[in-house]
Amino acid sequence: MTRDLQQRLRHAWRTLLGADVLSGLSVAIGMSLTALLGYAAFGTTAAINISVGAIIALIPDTPRPKRGKLAHLVAAPLLGLPLFLAVQLLRGHPVELGLLLVCGTFLAFLSTAWGGRGMPVAAAVMFAMLLAMAPQPAASVHEALLRTAWCAGGALLYVLYGTASNALLNGRYRTQSMAALLLSVAALQRTHAERVVPSPDHPADLRAPGGVLQRQAALADQLQVARDLILESPGTPHRQRLAGMLMVVLELRDRLIAGELDIEPLQSVQPAALQPLADILHAMAEDLQALADALLLGRSPAPVRDHRAALQALREQATAQAAASTPAPAAITQAALVRSVSVRVGDEDAAVRQLAALARGDAAPRLSAVRSGWQLFVSPAYWSSQPLLGVWHWRQPALRHALRAALAMGAGFTLAQWLPWGSRDYWILLTIVVVLRGSLAQTLERRNARVLGTLLGSGLAVGLLALHPPAAVLLLAVVAAQGVAHAFVVRHYTTTAVAGSVLGLVLAHLLHSGGHPAFDFIERVGDTLLGAGIAWAFSYVLPSWERHQIAGTVRRVCRAMARHAQQSLALATLAEVTGQPELTWRLARRETYDALSALVQASNRALVEPRAVRPPLAALEQLQGHGYQLLGQLSAIQSILLLRRPQLQLEAVQPALNDTARAIEATLDLSRPWQPVATAPDEAEDESPRLSAVPEDLPDPFEPHSNAWLLRRLALARRQAGDLRAATDRVLAELDGGPPSRL
């Protein structure tokens, strides 16, 4: 078996053991229990409509904290069921039905103002309207009310089941979330090792600085999901161990960011001298993966490898070489660099060993700050009216997206009335709902996956229907398809599109029996192409181009970075890192990572936008690079202050810490005028984004104290703050002088 095949199989195995698949399995079980209960009590027709109610309720059912789960699940049925009834009552009145769909779509998509919490609710409300169009029109008001009652019963049963299952599986979700984090950090550590000593079989794009920034941005989003689950009420020993591991992962992420600063200076060192460091980094990545696998399997992890002796030997060897080469400046500089990198890798090694000790129960977690303030780190659990009150502004993306979706639905419904086949007019509308996203980049990604998934899924559904199986088998297929679609909606949308096509066609066949399966296949493919085309076209209507939002994100980065610098440099005054000061510092650090992540993601989305409205991407790349450089310097300073306090003479460096904090705050205060410091020609900024420190003389490796290393980092942090401000001013100037605003 080849190594590539082994890696693919291992990745598939980890996916099957992950939270997404478990959530999909839970959804399938809940839907099947709901349908079986309805079938046993009321028969096939009732069971089908009860399944529709379960589908409406289950769309927002993802791994979440127990707090607020019921309120999150009940929102979609409360909004969707009245629309479900109204659509049935207006089936014989196309004009009125079209107006209802347009208005209902606008109201549903306003829920995207709540961000990630609101998007599944918007989808569920839309499904409530569109699935009401699938069966034959109700013969009377009584029949419409009966269908709605069955649907409401199914939604109620699933809401109760979803709340209970989430509480039951909450501990497992926490463990799976931690395992996913460890795998992501291991991938980052392996990438860092490849950047220290590149190997020919590793893709070059994965070693590029831009790729590192994108993976760090993705990790920031993943960390917030983990915080929401793991930090909720860390009262039991198991929860406290996971919360302690999360805190260590956050520190390890800082160490990796700081380690990226050494990449450029390391290019002057012979690869043979760096190979032991790269091997240690690879070994730590393997240990993190093994630790994640043990968590997924519910086993006690094995002890990880201890690299302290090897790193100490590398430091002693570098120091000996420098002593033998004195006074050769190059040899001393190389020894200082190897010592610096070895110390930083040692910090990462200590974090990995601490993770293993916590997972094994050999060490007690330190949660002094989080135990009393965990609510500050997690997302809001309950609905608030504030996002909806703030959406009523013409430039608000949620308002524009709601208007755009409503217009697209109106166009799709009008077109569906003109088609020669009108029995499945809702399929065009369903495609519009799942393809049309808030940005052009997301719409294009969904469009391609939806078309491919529909071709494959429709073929599977037609083949199944051609066998004329009994209704019970078809209902089982609907349940299985729903579980698969739910499990992969975030991880691999093409798989979701395949399962969703099977689900939609088979459920439509059950709700509205009749028609030839082969012709259904042709109709569904045609409807999908039309719906995807409409969604693509309307993504240019009332667009929320990234350049209109990115100035606010850039200002957010500067504010967050100034605050983080202030809190990081104040760590020197703490006798012990506990309590409120640590809590304030952690919150400032999280906001900085989140702001940089939002900037990276916005820049990536802007890559596919029309050239005339793109923001200044080259300047944004420089800004992102300088932002992560400054973040890395602050992380390195934090490491020195917290991990090497005994080697510091704080009374000697405290004035420099205070001066640096004031200087960075003044530099990043965009309300104040600022003039860049002139640089030498060989130090002028190039046009390629970097994530490395500027070349400079390193401190003497024979110096016993860490003062010189801290002063070096402080000077570099001030310089990087100036570079960040210069890049910010350039971006804002280009945005202000850019093309006129376009609707």
PDB file of N, CA and C in Angstrom, residues 49 85 132 168 170 172 190 204 236 304 313 316 334 410 432 458 596 661 669 739:
ATOM      1  N   ASN A  49     -45.403  13.392   5.797  1.00  0.00           N
ATOM      2  CA  ASN A  49     -45.505  14.792   6.204  1.00  0.00           C
ATOM      3  C   ASN A  49     -44.802  15.057   7.533  1.00  0.00           C
ATOM      4  N   LEU A  85     -48.009  26.427   5.792  1.00  0.00           N
ATOM      5  CA  LEU A  85     -49.463  26.453   5.620  1.00  0.00           C
ATOM      6  C   LEU A  85     -49.878  27.453   4.552  1.00  0.00           C
ATOM      7  N   ALA A 132     -43.486  22.506   0.872  1.00  0.00           N
ATOM      8  CA  ALA A 132     -44.945  22.608   0.818  1.00  0.00           C
ATOM      9  C   ALA A 132     -45.452  22.611  -0.618  1.00  0.00           C
ATOM     10  N   LEU A 168     -26.891  14.368  25.292  1.00  0.00           N
ATOM     11  CA  LEU A 168     -26.301  13.048  25.483  1.00  0.00           C
ATOM     12  C   LEU A 168     -24.932  12.944  24.823  1.00  0.00           C
ATOM     13  N   ASN A 170     -22.947  15.472  24.071  1.00  0.00           N
ATOM     14  CA  ASN A 170     -22.140  16.665  24.272  1.00  0.00           C
ATOM     15  C   ASN A 170     -20.707  16.339  24.658  1.00  0.00           C
ATOM     16  N   ARG A 172     -19.012  13.642  23.931  1.00  0.00           N
ATOM     17  CA  ARG A 172     -18.316  13.118  22.762  1.00  0.00           C
ATOM     18  C   ARG A 172     -17.980  14.234  21.778  1.00  0.00           C
ATOM     19  N   ARG A 190       3.676  20.370  10.831  1.00  0.00           N
ATOM     20  CA  ARG A 190       4.354  19.684   9.735  1.00  0.00           C
ATOM     21  C   ARG A 190       4.724  20.674   8.628  1.00  0.00           C
ATOM     22  N   ALA A 204       4.835  22.577  -3.047  1.00  0.00           N
ATOM     23  CA  ALA A 204       5.421  23.891  -2.768  1.00  0.00           C
ATOM     24  C   ALA A 204       4.387  24.889  -2.283  1.00  0.00           C
ATOM     25  N   THR A 236     -16.664  19.291  35.380  1.00  0.00           N
ATOM     26  CA  THR A 236     -16.248  17.918  35.660  1.00  0.00           C
ATOM     27  C   THR A 236     -14.767  17.740  35.324  1.00  0.00           C
ATOM     28  N   VAL A 304       4.228  10.831  24.794  1.00  0.00           N
ATOM     29  CA  VAL A 304       4.879  11.362  23.599  1.00  0.00           C
ATOM     30  C   VAL A 304       6.387  11.388  23.817  1.00  0.00           C
ATOM     31  N   ALA A 313      21.394  19.216  23.254  1.00  0.00           N
ATOM     32  CA  ALA A 313      22.624  18.866  22.536  1.00  0.00           C
ATOM     33  C   ALA A 313      22.834  19.790  21.342  1.00  0.00           C
ATOM     34  N   GLU A 316      24.114  23.105  22.695  1.00  0.00           N
ATOM     35  CA  GLU A 316      25.518  23.003  23.124  1.00  0.00           C
ATOM     36  C   GLU A 316      26.446  22.900  21.926  1.00  0.00           C
ATOM     37  N   GLN A 334      25.199  32.416  13.372  1.00  0.00           N
ATOM     38  CA  GLN A 334      24.548  31.136  13.129  1.00  0.00           C
ATOM     39  C   GLN A 334      24.289  30.407  14.441  1.00  0.00           C
ATOM     40  N   GLY A 410     -38.058  35.311  -6.986  1.00  0.00           N
ATOM     41  CA  GLY A 410     -39.123  35.781  -7.859  1.00  0.00           C
ATOM     42  C   GLY A 410     -38.855  35.464  -9.313  1.00  0.00           C
ATOM     43  N   ILE A 432     -31.697  27.490  -6.201  1.00  0.00           N
ATOM     44  CA  ILE A 432     -31.326  28.879  -5.924  1.00  0.00           C
ATOM     45  C   ILE A 432     -30.981  29.054  -4.451  1.00  0.00           C
ATOM     46  N   SER A 458     -29.130  12.534  -8.915  1.00  0.00           N
ATOM     47  CA  SER A 458     -30.339  12.262  -9.690  1.00  0.00           C
ATOM     48  C   SER A 458     -30.255  10.904 -10.366  1.00  0.00           C
ATOM     49  N   LEU A 596      -7.541  39.244  12.148  1.00  0.00           N
ATOM     50  CA  LEU A 596      -6.659  38.858  11.043  1.00  0.00           C
ATOM     51  C   LEU A 596      -7.289  37.754  10.201  1.00  0.00           C
ATOM     52  N   ALA A 661       5.135  49.657  24.361  1.00  0.00           N
ATOM     53  CA  ALA A 661       3.667  49.632  24.415  1.00  0.00           C
ATOM     54  C   ALA A 661       3.090  50.967  23.970  1.00  0.00           C
ATOM     55  N   ASP A 669      -2.812  53.831  16.142  1.00  0.00           N
ATOM     56  CA  ASP A 669      -3.987  54.680  16.347  1.00  0.00           C
ATOM     57  C   ASP A 669      -4.255  55.438  15.053  1.00  0.00           C
ATOM     58  N   PRO A 739     -12.444  52.763  -7.477  1.00  0.00           N
ATOM     59  CA  PRO A 739     -13.542  53.001  -8.416  1.00  0.00           C
ATOM     60  C   PRO A 739     -14.804  53.421  -7.687  1.00  0.00           C
TER      61      PRO A 739
END
